[in-house]
Amino acid sequence: MGQKTRNKLTDYWKNHEVTKENEFAILTNIIHQEWAGITC
């Protein structure tokens, strides 16, 4: 993901009350898992 896209995404999350570091980590992990085709 390009830096510009990542910034847009994190700005979107911030605007929708995602503020804690662990919330960002959870969302980032979900995106990575989907991108990599990893299932839990």
mmCIF file of C-alpha atoms in Angstrom:
data_model
loop_
_atom_site.group_PDB
_atom_site.id
_atom_site.type_symbol
_atom_site.label_atom_id
_atom_site.label_comp_id
_atom_site.label_asym_id
_atom_site.label_seq_id
_atom_site.Cartn_x
_atom_site.Cartn_y
_atom_site.Cartn_z
ATOM 1 C CA MET A 1 0.000 0.000 0.000
ATOM 2 C CA GLY A 2 1.417 3.366 -0.922
ATOM 3 C CA GLN A 3 2.105 5.957 1.737
ATOM 4 C CA LYS A 4 -0.531 8.315 0.336
ATOM 5 C CA THR A 5 -3.175 5.574 0.463
ATOM 6 C CA ARG A 6 -2.155 4.577 3.982
ATOM 7 C CA ASN A 7 -2.435 8.190 5.137
ATOM 8 C CA LYS A 8 -5.934 8.440 3.658
ATOM 9 C CA LEU A 9 -6.912 5.230 5.406
ATOM 10 C CA THR A 10 -5.572 6.249 8.814
ATOM 11 C CA ASP A 11 -7.218 9.668 8.440
ATOM 12 C CA TYR A 12 -10.507 7.899 7.707
ATOM 13 C CA TRP A 13 -10.093 5.735 10.809
ATOM 14 C CA LYS A 14 -9.316 8.785 12.959
ATOM 15 C CA ASN A 15 -12.433 10.543 11.638
ATOM 16 C CA HIS A 16 -14.469 7.503 12.681
ATOM 17 C CA GLU A 17 -13.175 7.447 16.268
ATOM 18 C CA VAL A 18 -10.425 4.868 15.890
ATOM 19 C CA THR A 19 -7.903 6.417 18.242
ATOM 20 C CA LYS A 20 -6.125 3.714 20.235
ATOM 21 C CA GLU A 21 -2.912 2.163 18.960
ATOM 22 C CA ASN A 22 -4.277 -1.348 19.418
ATOM 23 C CA GLU A 23 -7.311 -0.471 17.266
ATOM 24 C CA PHE A 24 -5.017 0.654 14.443
ATOM 25 C CA ALA A 25 -2.998 -2.549 14.884
ATOM 26 C CA ILE A 26 -6.092 -4.752 14.673
ATOM 27 C CA LEU A 27 -7.336 -3.040 11.516
ATOM 28 C CA THR A 28 -3.878 -3.143 9.925
ATOM 29 C CA ASN A 29 -3.584 -6.867 10.698
ATOM 30 C CA ILE A 30 -6.975 -7.561 9.123
ATOM 31 C CA ILE A 31 -5.950 -5.742 5.948
ATOM 32 C CA HIS A 32 -2.634 -7.626 5.833
ATOM 33 C CA GLN A 33 -4.331 -10.992 6.351
ATOM 34 C CA GLU A 34 -6.835 -10.311 3.578
ATOM 35 C CA TRP A 35 -4.093 -9.112 1.234
ATOM 36 C CA ALA A 36 -1.938 -12.168 1.953
ATOM 37 C CA GLY A 37 -4.844 -14.624 1.845
ATOM 38 C CA ILE A 38 -4.260 -15.734 5.432
ATOM 39 C CA THR A 39 -7.203 -17.228 7.294
ATOM 40 C CA CYS A 40 -7.464 -17.718 11.022
#
